[in-house]
mmCIF file with all atom_site columns, C-alpha atoms in Angstrom:
data_model
loop_
_atom_site.group_PDB
_atom_site.id
_atom_site.type_symbol
_atom_site.label_atom_id
_atom_site.label_alt_id
_atom_site.label_comp_id
_atom_site.label_asym_id
_atom_site.label_entity_id
_atom_site.label_seq_id
_atom_site.pdbx_PDB_ins_code
_atom_site.Cartn_x
_atom_site.Cartn_y
_atom_site.Cartn_z
_atom_site.occupancy
_atom_site.B_iso_or_equiv
_atom_site.pdbx_formal_charge
_atom_site.auth_seq_id
_atom_site.auth_comp_id
_atom_site.auth_asym_id
_atom_site.auth_atom_id
_atom_site.pdbx_PDB_model_num
ATOM 1  C CA . MET A 1 1  ? -9.078  10.385  -0.757  1.00 0.00 ? 135 MET A CA 1
ATOM 2  C CA . ILE A 1 2  ? -6.332  8.155   0.079   1.00 0.00 ? 136 ILE A CA 1
ATOM 3  C CA . ASP A 1 3  ? -8.810  6.693   2.627   1.00 0.00 ? 137 ASP A CA 1
ATOM 4  C CA . GLU A 1 4  ? -10.477 4.733   -0.103  1.00 0.00 ? 138 GLU A CA 1
ATOM 5  C CA . ALA A 1 5  ? -7.619  3.657   -1.989  1.00 0.00 ? 139 ALA A CA 1
ATOM 6  C CA . GLU A 1 6  ? -6.179  0.101   -1.257  1.00 0.00 ? 140 GLU A CA 1
ATOM 7  C CA . LEU A 1 7  ? -3.133  -0.852  0.256   1.00 0.00 ? 141 LEU A CA 1
ATOM 8  C CA . ILE A 1 8  ? -1.433  -4.050  -1.463  1.00 0.00 ? 142 ILE A CA 1
ATOM 9  C CA . ASP A 1 9  ? 1.309   -6.116  0.129   1.00 0.00 ? 143 ASP A CA 1
ATOM 10 C CA . ASN A 1 10 ? 3.504   -7.104  -2.805  1.00 0.00 ? 144 ASN A CA 1
ATOM 11 C CA . GLU A 1 11 ? 5.435   -10.040 -1.570  1.00 0.00 ? 145 GLU A CA 1
ATOM 12 C CA . PHE A 1 12 ? 6.823   -11.225 -4.880  1.00 0.00 ? 146 PHE A CA 1
ATOM 13 C CA . LEU A 1 13 ? 8.213   -7.803  -5.294  1.00 0.00 ? 147 LEU A CA 1
ATOM 14 C CA . ARG A 1 14 ? 8.925   -6.632  -1.381  1.00 0.00 ? 148 ARG A CA 1
ATOM 15 C CA . GLN A 1 15 ? 6.721   -3.282  -1.494  1.00 0.00 ? 149 GLN A CA 1
ATOM 16 C CA . PHE A 1 16 ? 3.671   -2.081  -0.139  1.00 0.00 ? 150 PHE A CA 1
ATOM 17 C CA . GLU A 1 17 ? 1.742   -0.290  -3.108  1.00 0.00 ? 151 GLU A CA 1
ATOM 18 C CA . LEU A 1 18 ? -0.984  1.992   -3.147  1.00 0.00 ? 152 LEU A CA 1
ATOM 19 C CA . ASN A 1 19 ? -2.693  3.021   -6.707  1.00 0.00 ? 153 ASN A CA 1
ATOM 20 C CA . TYR A 1 20 ? -4.247  6.488   -6.579  1.00 0.00 ? 154 TYR A CA 1
ATOM 21 C CA . GLU A 1 21 ? -5.689  8.108   -9.115  1.00 0.00 ? 155 GLU A CA 1
ATOM 22 C CA . GLY A 1 22 ? -3.958  5.828   -11.794 1.00 0.00 ? 156 GLY A CA 1
ATOM 23 C CA . GLN A 1 23 ? -0.148  6.189   -10.485 1.00 0.00 ? 157 GLN A CA 1
ATOM 24 C CA . LEU A 1 24 ? 1.448   4.005   -8.222  1.00 0.00 ? 158 LEU A CA 1
ATOM 25 C CA . ALA A 1 25 ? 2.933   4.979   -4.718  1.00 0.00 ? 159 ALA A CA 1
ATOM 26 C CA . ILE A 1 26 ? 5.394   2.151   -3.310  1.00 0.00 ? 160 ILE A CA 1
ATOM 27 C CA . ILE A 1 27 ? 7.432   1.436   -0.160  1.00 0.00 ? 161 ILE A CA 1
ATOM 28 C CA . GLU A 1 28 ? 10.237  -1.117  -0.714  1.00 0.00 ? 162 GLU A CA 1
ATOM 29 C CA . TYR A 1 29 ? 10.753  -3.379  2.191   1.00 0.00 ? 163 TYR A CA 1
ATOM 30 C CA . ALA A 1 30 ? 13.122  -6.194  3.474   1.00 0.00 ? 164 ALA A CA 1
ATOM 31 C CA . LEU A 1 31 ? 11.319  -8.548  6.168   1.00 0.00 ? 165 LEU A CA 1
ATOM 32 C CA . GLN A 1 32 ? 14.052  -10.576 8.471   1.00 0.00 ? 166 GLN A CA 1
ATOM 33 C CA . GLU A 1 33 ? 12.772  -12.327 11.123  1.00 0.00 ? 167 GLU A CA 1
ATOM 34 C CA . ARG A 1 34 ? 10.333  -10.128 12.977  1.00 0.00 ? 168 ARG A CA 1
ATOM 35 C CA . LYS A 1 35 ? 11.393  -6.927  11.646  1.00 0.00 ? 169 LYS A CA 1
ATOM 36 C CA . ILE A 1 36 ? 10.422  -4.918  8.556   1.00 0.00 ? 170 ILE A CA 1
ATOM 37 C CA . PHE A 1 37 ? 13.267  -2.754  7.108   1.00 0.00 ? 171 PHE A CA 1
ATOM 38 C CA . LEU A 1 38 ? 11.504  0.145   5.001   1.00 0.00 ? 172 LEU A CA 1
ATOM 39 C CA . THR A 1 39 ? 13.953  0.881   2.820   1.00 0.00 ? 173 THR A CA 1
ATOM 40 C CA . LYS A 1 40 ? 12.416  2.910   -0.370  1.00 0.00 ? 174 LYS A CA 1
ATOM 41 C CA . LEU A 1 41 ? 9.558   5.354   -0.722  1.00 0.00 ? 175 LEU A CA 1
ATOM 42 C CA . ALA A 1 42 ? 8.617   6.235   -3.938  1.00 0.00 ? 176 ALA A CA 1
ATOM 43 C CA . ILE A 1 43 ? 5.397   8.566   -4.937  1.00 0.00 ? 177 ILE A CA 1
ATOM 44 C CA . PRO A 1 44 ? 4.980   9.857   -8.348  1.00 0.00 ? 178 PRO A CA 1
ATOM 45 C CA . GLU A 1 45 ? 5.436   13.554  -9.113  1.00 0.00 ? 179 GLU A CA 1
ATOM 46 C CA . SER A 1 46 ? 1.649   14.211  -9.912  1.00 0.00 ? 180 SER A CA 1
ATOM 47 C CA . ILE A 1 47 ? 0.270   13.070  -6.669  1.00 0.00 ? 181 ILE A CA 1
ATOM 48 C CA . LYS A 1 48 ? 3.342   13.740  -4.468  1.00 0.00 ? 182 LYS A CA 1
ATOM 49 C CA . THR A 1 49 ? 2.196   16.286  -1.573  1.00 0.00 ? 183 THR A CA 1
ATOM 50 C CA . GLU A 1 50 ? 3.132   16.066  1.987   1.00 0.00 ? 184 GLU A CA 1
ATOM 51 C CA . LYS A 1 51 ? -0.269  15.147  3.281   1.00 0.00 ? 185 LYS A CA 1
ATOM 52 C CA . PHE A 1 52 ? -0.352  12.491  0.823   1.00 0.00 ? 186 PHE A CA 1
ATOM 53 C CA . GLN A 1 53 ? 2.822   10.828  1.613   1.00 0.00 ? 187 GLN A CA 1
ATOM 54 C CA . ASN A 1 54 ? 2.106   11.324  5.514   1.00 0.00 ? 188 ASN A CA 1
ATOM 55 C CA . ASP A 1 55 ? -1.005  8.971   4.908   1.00 0.00 ? 189 ASP A CA 1
ATOM 56 C CA . PHE A 1 56 ? 0.724   6.389   3.056   1.00 0.00 ? 190 PHE A CA 1
ATOM 57 C CA . ILE A 1 57 ? 3.142   5.994   5.549   1.00 0.00 ? 191 ILE A CA 1
ATOM 58 C CA . VAL A 1 58 ? 0.238   6.200   8.458   1.00 0.00 ? 192 VAL A CA 1
ATOM 59 C CA . MET A 1 59 ? -1.317  3.083   5.895   1.00 0.00 ? 193 MET A CA 1
ATOM 60 C CA . VAL A 1 60 ? 1.731   1.232   5.820   1.00 0.00 ? 194 VAL A CA 1
ATOM 61 C CA . LEU A 1 61 ? 2.455   1.507   9.545   1.00 0.00 ? 195 LEU A CA 1
ATOM 62 C CA . LYS A 1 62 ? -0.771  0.531   10.486  1.00 0.00 ? 196 LYS A CA 1
ATOM 63 C CA . ASN A 1 63 ? -0.829  -2.614  8.434   1.00 0.00 ? 197 ASN A CA 1
ATOM 64 C CA . ILE A 1 64 ? 2.748   -3.430  9.936   1.00 0.00 ? 198 ILE A CA 1
ATOM 65 C CA . GLU A 1 65 ? 1.538   -2.621  13.328  1.00 0.00 ? 199 GLU A CA 1
ATOM 66 C CA . GLU A 1 66 ? -1.504  -5.298  12.417  1.00 0.00 ? 200 GLU A CA 1
ATOM 67 C CA . ARG A 1 67 ? 1.036   -7.804  11.569  1.00 0.00 ? 201 ARG A CA 1
ATOM 68 C CA . GLY A 1 68 ? 2.953   -7.440  14.929  1.00 0.00 ? 202 GLY A CA 1
ATOM 69 C CA . LEU A 1 69 ? 6.307   -6.768  13.571  1.00 0.00 ? 203 LEU A CA 1
ATOM 70 C CA . SER A 1 70 ? 8.966   -4.020  14.301  1.00 0.00 ? 204 SER A CA 1
ATOM 71 C CA . VAL A 1 71 ? 9.966   -1.090  12.160  1.00 0.00 ? 205 VAL A CA 1
ATOM 72 C CA . MET A 1 72 ? 12.940  -0.503  11.010  1.00 0.00 ? 206 MET A CA 1
ATOM 73 C CA . PRO A 1 73 ? 12.838  2.873   9.062   1.00 0.00 ? 207 PRO A CA 1
ATOM 74 C CA . THR A 1 74 ? 16.000  3.229   6.319   1.00 0.00 ? 208 THR A CA 1
ATOM 75 C CA . SER A 1 75 ? 14.188  5.531   4.032   1.00 0.00 ? 209 SER A CA 1
ATOM 76 C CA . PRO A 1 76 ? 14.947  9.073   4.931   1.00 0.00 ? 210 PRO A CA 1
ATOM 77 C CA . GLU A 1 77 ? 11.276  10.039  4.767   1.00 0.00 ? 211 GLU A CA 1
ATOM 78 C CA . VAL A 1 78 ? 10.077  7.349   6.885   1.00 0.00 ? 212 VAL A CA 1
ATOM 79 C CA . VAL A 1 79 ? 12.916  8.314   9.359   1.00 0.00 ? 213 VAL A CA 1
ATOM 80 C CA . LYS A 1 80 ? 11.703  11.925  8.873   1.00 0.00 ? 214 LYS A CA 1
ATOM 81 C CA . PHE A 1 81 ? 8.252   11.013  9.693   1.00 0.00 ? 215 PHE A CA 1
ATOM 82 C CA . ILE A 1 82 ? 8.759   8.970   12.763  1.00 0.00 ? 216 ILE A CA 1
ATOM 83 C CA . ARG A 1 83 ? 10.574  11.249  14.382  1.00 0.00 ? 217 ARG A CA 1
ATOM 84 C CA . LYS A 1 84 ? 7.849   14.041  13.959  1.00 0.00 ? 218 LYS A CA 1
ATOM 85 C CA . ASN A 1 85 ? 5.495   11.436  15.059  1.00 0.00 ? 219 ASN A CA 1
ATOM 86 C CA . ARG A 1 86 ? 6.236   9.987   18.237  1.00 0.00 ? 220 ARG A CA 1
ATOM 87 C CA . GLN A 1 87 ? 3.402   7.856   18.369  1.00 0.00 ? 221 GLN A CA 1
ATOM 88 C CA . TYR A 1 88 ? 4.980   5.581   16.474  1.00 0.00 ? 222 TYR A CA 1
ATOM 89 C CA . LYS A 1 89 ? 8.476   5.322   17.899  1.00 0.00 ? 223 LYS A CA 1
ATOM 90 C CA . ASN A 1 90 ? 7.182   2.454   20.186  1.00 0.00 ? 224 ASN A CA 1
ATOM 91 C CA . MET A 1 91 ? 6.893   0.225   16.487  1.00 0.00 ? 225 MET A CA 1
ATOM 92 C CA . LEU A 1 92 ? 10.919  0.348   16.594  1.00 0.00 ? 226 LEU A CA 1
ATOM 93 C CA . PRO A 1 93 ? 12.678  -2.965  17.906  1.00 0.00 ? 227 PRO A CA 1
ATOM 94 C CA . VAL A 1 94 ? 14.059  -2.490  21.340  1.00 0.00 ? 228 VAL A CA 1
ATOM 95 C CA . GLY A 1 95 ? 16.870  -0.424  21.921  1.00 0.00 ? 229 GLY A CA 1
ATOM 96 C CA . VAL A 1 96 ? 16.691  1.415   18.353  1.00 0.00 ? 230 VAL A CA 1
ATOM 97 C CA . ARG A 1 97 ? 16.654  5.273   18.380  1.00 0.00 ? 231 ARG A CA 1
ATOM 98 C CA . ILE A 1 98 ? 16.070  7.561   15.593  1.00 0.00 ? 232 ILE A CA 1
#
Protein backbone atom coordinates (compact mmCIF):
# COMPACT_ATOMS: atom_id res chain seq x y z
CA MET A 1 0.00 0.00 0.00
CA ILE A 2 1.07 3.57 -0.63
CA ASP A 3 0.60 4.36 3.10
CA GLU A 4 3.61 2.17 3.87
CA ALA A 5 5.87 4.06 1.45
CA GLU A 6 7.97 6.92 2.82
CA LEU A 7 7.51 10.41 1.41
CA ILE A 8 10.88 12.13 0.96
CA ASP A 9 11.36 15.88 0.58
CA ASN A 10 14.43 16.10 -1.66
CA GLU A 11 15.33 19.73 -1.00
CA PHE A 12 18.34 19.60 -3.35
CA LEU A 13 16.19 18.66 -6.37
CA ARG A 14 13.16 20.55 -4.96
CA GLN A 15 10.77 17.64 -5.25
CA PHE A 16 8.72 15.30 -3.12
CA GLU A 17 9.59 11.70 -3.89
CA LEU A 18 7.74 8.47 -3.25
CA ASN A 19 9.41 5.17 -4.06
CA TYR A 20 6.64 2.65 -4.67
CA GLU A 21 7.10 -0.84 -6.11
CA GLY A 22 10.56 0.12 -7.34
CA GLN A 23 9.20 3.16 -9.20
CA LEU A 24 9.78 6.82 -8.32
CA ALA A 25 6.82 9.23 -8.32
CA ILE A 26 7.64 12.92 -7.90
CA ILE A 27 6.00 16.29 -7.39
CA GLU A 28 8.36 19.15 -8.17
CA TYR A 29 8.04 22.37 -6.22
CA ALA A 30 9.37 25.89 -5.79
CA LEU A 31 9.48 27.43 -2.32
CA GLN A 32 8.98 31.19 -1.96
CA GLU A 33 8.52 32.84 1.42
CA ARG A 34 5.69 30.89 3.13
CA LYS A 35 4.28 29.48 -0.13
CA ILE A 36 5.09 26.27 -1.94
CA PHE A 37 4.33 26.10 -5.67
CA LEU A 38 3.57 22.54 -6.80
CA THR A 39 4.75 22.74 -10.38
CA LYS A 40 4.93 19.24 -11.86
CA LEU A 41 3.59 15.77 -11.12
CA ALA A 42 5.36 12.77 -12.64
CA ILE A 43 4.20 9.20 -11.99
CA PRO A 44 5.53 6.22 -13.97
CA GLU A 45 2.84 4.61 -16.15
CA SER A 46 3.35 1.22 -14.47
CA ILE A 47 1.96 2.52 -11.15
CA LYS A 48 -0.21 5.41 -12.36
CA THR A 49 -3.81 5.04 -11.26
CA GLU A 50 -6.22 7.72 -10.11
CA LYS A 51 -6.18 6.29 -6.58
CA PHE A 52 -2.36 6.27 -6.44
CA GLN A 53 -2.18 9.83 -7.78
CA ASN A 54 -4.78 11.08 -5.29
CA ASP A 55 -3.10 9.29 -2.35
CA PHE A 56 0.29 10.73 -3.36
CA ILE A 57 -1.10 14.28 -3.57
CA VAL A 58 -2.76 13.86 -0.15
CA MET A 59 0.57 12.71 1.36
CA VAL A 60 2.30 15.80 -0.04
CA LEU A 61 -0.46 18.18 1.10
CA LYS A 62 -0.38 16.74 4.64
CA ASN A 63 3.39 17.25 4.75
CA ILE A 64 2.99 20.86 3.58
CA GLU A 65 0.19 21.50 6.09
CA GLU A 66 2.36 20.20 8.95
CA ARG A 67 5.01 22.75 7.93
CA GLY A 68 2.49 25.61 8.02
CA LEU A 69 2.94 26.57 4.37
CA SER A 70 0.39 27.78 1.82
CA VAL A 71 0.00 25.86 -1.43
CA MET A 72 0.02 27.35 -4.92
CA PRO A 73 -0.83 24.50 -7.26
CA THR A 74 0.38 25.12 -10.81
CA SER A 75 0.41 21.47 -11.89
CA PRO A 76 -2.89 20.73 -13.69
CA GLU A 77 -3.31 17.44 -11.81
CA VAL A 78 -2.93 19.11 -8.41
CA VAL A 79 -5.30 21.94 -9.38
CA LYS A 80 -7.90 19.37 -10.47
CA PHE A 81 -7.45 17.44 -7.20
CA ILE A 82 -7.94 20.54 -5.02
CA ARG A 83 -11.03 21.56 -7.02
CA LYS A 84 -12.56 18.14 -6.33
CA ASN A 85 -11.46 18.03 -2.67
CA ARG A 86 -12.59 21.32 -1.18
CA GLN A 87 -11.18 20.50 2.26
CA TYR A 88 -7.74 21.47 0.90
CA LYS A 89 -8.79 24.91 -0.39
CA ASN A 90 -8.00 26.37 3.03
CA MET A 91 -4.33 25.73 2.23
CA LEU A 92 -4.39 28.26 -0.63
CA PRO A 93 -3.02 31.75 0.07
CA VAL A 94 -5.57 34.40 0.96
CA GLY A 95 -7.32 35.74 -2.14
CA VAL A 96 -6.33 32.84 -4.41
CA ARG A 97 -9.12 30.88 -6.06
CA ILE A 98 -8.85 27.90 -8.35
